[in-house]
């Protein structure tokens, strides 16, 4: 999130973290572009009125490649602004924003837009992801294996959602750490291993196969067959 209103930043961050998202914050364009260059983000919440630049310029820079962006063109951009003139909304979308939210907004609407933008790469447009006998309702935060509901923590849910977006692929530990935890997490932490471990146990308990496998030295893979 690149936004300079501290109260708003804290409210949005707390709300998103509560929903299981990992959030990094920059209070101006310079700090924001630095983070974009080094971390692979899924979504950018971008304020238009920044102290040192216009959010339009950041958006255009990411899209035309003049700003270094580790996430590349896959980065989703949601613009946040107090400007509600039609011309600003049109310009935001023309500069490459994926969506646009006018302040003040209700948090549930921000959350719904974030979910909608993030599931674009999860193979479906709906809020429900399905892989084998696993079913994940991202709007209701409910996970099922067959008929059994899984009791998952927010982090376990976020990890499962990430793996379900890439079934059959080995997801490196560092990639999970980068997408599901924030930048303040120690890269040498064992939190990923511990979280995947408890998640795998919960998923295994209610089925006949483990589904999530560790690929030694590489990462984790969600099996498509159950
Ligand atoms: Ca601002």
XYZ file of C-alpha atoms and ligand atoms in Angstrom:
227
model
C 0.000 0.000 0.000
C 1.384 3.374 -1.035
C -0.618 5.947 0.885
C 0.334 8.957 3.015
C -2.701 9.255 5.298
C -1.470 7.455 8.392
C -4.871 6.837 9.986
C -6.183 5.341 6.771
C -3.044 3.232 6.352
C -3.402 1.816 9.847
C -7.119 1.069 9.419
C -6.630 -0.655 6.053
C -3.542 -2.514 7.166
C -5.196 -3.816 10.344
C -8.264 -4.894 8.386
C -6.282 -6.671 5.660
C -3.957 -8.390 8.139
C -7.018 -9.597 10.022
C -8.199 -11.158 6.747
C -4.881 -12.990 6.411
C -3.150 -10.728 3.884
C 0.454 -9.638 4.231
C 0.779 -5.872 3.838
C 3.839 -3.694 3.269
C 3.412 0.069 3.529
C 5.145 3.049 1.935
C 4.139 6.617 2.753
C 5.454 8.238 -0.417
C 6.175 7.368 -4.039
C 9.928 7.101 -3.561
C 9.689 4.485 -0.801
C 6.888 2.766 -2.706
C 8.813 2.400 -5.949
C 11.804 1.078 -4.014
C 9.654 -1.676 -2.505
C 8.046 -2.447 -5.868
C 11.496 -2.934 -7.356
C 12.597 -5.425 -4.696
C 9.498 -7.365 -3.591
C 7.134 -9.383 -5.751
C 3.698 -8.079 -4.816
C 0.323 -9.384 -5.944
C -1.549 -6.127 -5.545
C -0.709 -2.456 -5.233
C -3.099 -0.157 -3.356
C -2.050 3.193 -4.742
C -3.081 6.615 -3.505
C -3.211 9.321 -6.164
C -2.272 12.303 -4.009
C 1.179 11.401 -2.671
C 3.488 13.987 -1.078
C 6.296 13.578 -3.619
C 4.517 12.465 -6.775
C 1.231 11.779 -8.447
C -0.053 8.201 -8.197
C -0.816 8.359 -11.930
C 2.936 8.614 -12.597
C 3.692 5.563 -10.446
C 0.988 3.585 -12.221
C 2.198 4.584 -15.673
C 5.820 3.861 -14.714
C 4.927 0.330 -13.609
C 2.940 -0.313 -16.766
C 5.366 1.101 -19.323
C 8.397 -0.431 -17.616
C 10.147 2.860 -16.797
C 9.870 1.923 -13.110
C 11.472 -1.323 -12.058
C 8.774 -3.688 -10.785
C 9.658 -7.132 -9.466
C 6.081 -8.343 -9.991
C 6.185 -7.282 -13.664
C 2.998 -6.750 -15.608
C 1.082 -9.227 -13.450
C 0.838 -6.669 -10.644
C -2.755 -5.670 -9.970
C -3.238 -1.965 -9.210
C -6.152 -0.599 -7.212
C -6.170 3.181 -7.070
C -7.423 4.939 -3.958
C -8.295 8.593 -4.193
C -10.435 11.398 -2.940
C -10.800 12.633 -6.508
C -14.076 11.464 -7.853
C -14.207 13.382 -11.091
C -15.108 11.160 -13.976
C -11.994 12.308 -15.869
C -9.747 11.091 -13.005
C -11.406 7.692 -12.892
C -11.102 7.323 -16.651
C -7.480 8.453 -16.575
C -6.630 6.031 -13.765
C -7.940 3.104 -15.767
C -6.256 4.378 -18.930
C -2.915 4.603 -17.109
C -3.193 0.912 -16.328
C -5.017 0.686 -13.010
C -7.202 -2.419 -12.719
C -9.728 -0.784 -10.477
C -10.476 2.480 -8.758
C -11.965 3.248 -5.349
C -13.066 6.720 -4.288
C -12.515 7.834 -0.681
C -14.263 7.635 1.637
C -15.110 3.982 1.087
C -16.426 1.214 3.287
C -13.823 -1.401 4.197
C -15.992 -4.347 3.031
C -16.023 -2.803 -0.451
C -12.238 -2.466 -0.504
C -11.988 -6.075 0.641
C -14.372 -7.304 -2.052
C -12.389 -5.472 -4.739
C -9.098 -6.847 -3.392
C -10.530 -10.377 -3.485
C -11.859 -9.885 -6.999
C -8.512 -8.598 -8.276
C -6.487 -11.317 -6.552
C -8.572 -14.202 -7.848
C -7.983 -13.217 -11.461
C -4.937 -15.474 -11.478
C -6.545 -18.283 -9.519
C -8.187 -19.858 -12.525
C -11.683 -18.677 -11.765
C -13.777 -15.572 -11.534
C -15.904 -16.683 -8.649
C -15.052 -16.481 -4.982
C -14.809 -20.267 -4.685
C -11.650 -22.170 -5.643
C -11.760 -25.913 -6.232
C -8.863 -28.365 -6.580
C -9.648 -32.074 -6.314
C -11.898 -32.471 -3.273
C -10.692 -29.198 -1.749
C -13.016 -26.221 -1.880
C -12.119 -22.748 -0.681
C -14.663 -19.971 -0.326
C -12.526 -16.824 -0.289
C -15.429 -14.491 0.479
C -16.641 -16.450 3.493
C -13.196 -17.669 4.535
C -14.358 -21.272 4.621
C -12.378 -24.290 3.520
C -13.715 -27.783 2.911
C -12.263 -31.122 1.982
C -15.148 -33.181 0.695
C -17.909 -32.693 3.249
C -15.558 -31.763 6.068
C -14.973 -28.146 6.988
C -11.349 -27.383 7.794
C -10.640 -25.160 10.793
C -7.800 -23.054 9.458
C -5.996 -20.025 10.847
C -5.840 -16.967 8.576
C -2.262 -17.796 7.586
C -3.053 -21.451 6.880
C -5.986 -20.283 4.759
C -3.780 -17.827 2.869
C -1.158 -20.519 2.218
C -3.804 -22.968 0.991
C -5.303 -20.286 -1.269
C -1.875 -19.563 -2.738
C -1.173 -23.263 -3.365
C -4.652 -23.792 -4.843
C -3.899 -21.065 -7.361
C -0.949 -23.193 -8.572
C -2.017 -26.845 -8.360
C 0.615 -29.370 -9.384
C 3.393 -26.790 -9.285
C 6.218 -26.709 -6.785
C 5.963 -23.445 -4.871
C 9.314 -22.495 -3.337
C 9.347 -21.651 0.376
C 10.704 -18.163 -0.417
C 7.786 -17.528 -2.789
C 5.255 -18.434 -0.078
C 7.124 -16.264 2.390
C 7.068 -13.331 -0.020
C 3.385 -13.602 -0.938
C 1.809 -14.634 2.355
C 4.042 -12.893 4.919
C 5.129 -9.256 5.020
C 8.563 -7.758 4.492
C 9.348 -7.675 8.207
C 9.395 -11.452 8.402
C 12.862 -12.894 8.970
C 13.796 -14.762 5.750
C 15.393 -17.494 7.858
C 12.287 -18.047 9.947
C 10.714 -21.496 10.140
C 7.199 -19.979 10.146
C 6.477 -21.225 6.605
C 7.486 -24.777 7.477
C 5.443 -24.700 10.679
C 2.351 -23.223 8.990
C 2.481 -25.639 6.042
C 2.998 -28.466 8.535
C -0.154 -27.712 10.516
C -2.098 -27.025 7.313
C -1.029 -30.353 5.836
C -2.021 -32.163 9.010
C -5.495 -30.568 8.995
C -5.982 -31.379 5.300
C -4.748 -34.983 5.757
C -6.939 -35.702 8.793
C -10.159 -35.510 6.792
C -9.070 -37.319 3.643
C -7.346 -40.414 2.419
C -4.281 -38.682 0.937
C -1.993 -35.945 2.252
C -2.558 -33.652 -0.814
C 0.195 -31.227 0.162
C 3.656 -32.646 -0.355
C 7.065 -31.357 0.572
C 9.523 -31.408 -2.298
C 12.802 -31.625 -0.405
C 15.066 -28.677 -1.056
C 12.545 -27.001 -3.362
C 9.248 -26.233 -1.664
C 5.669 -27.456 -1.528
C 3.228 -28.882 -4.058
C -0.536 -29.239 -3.926
C -1.489 -32.453 -5.696
C -4.389 -32.176 -8.106
C -5.606 -35.712 -7.517
C -7.224 -36.473 -4.213
Ca -2.876 11.255 -0.144
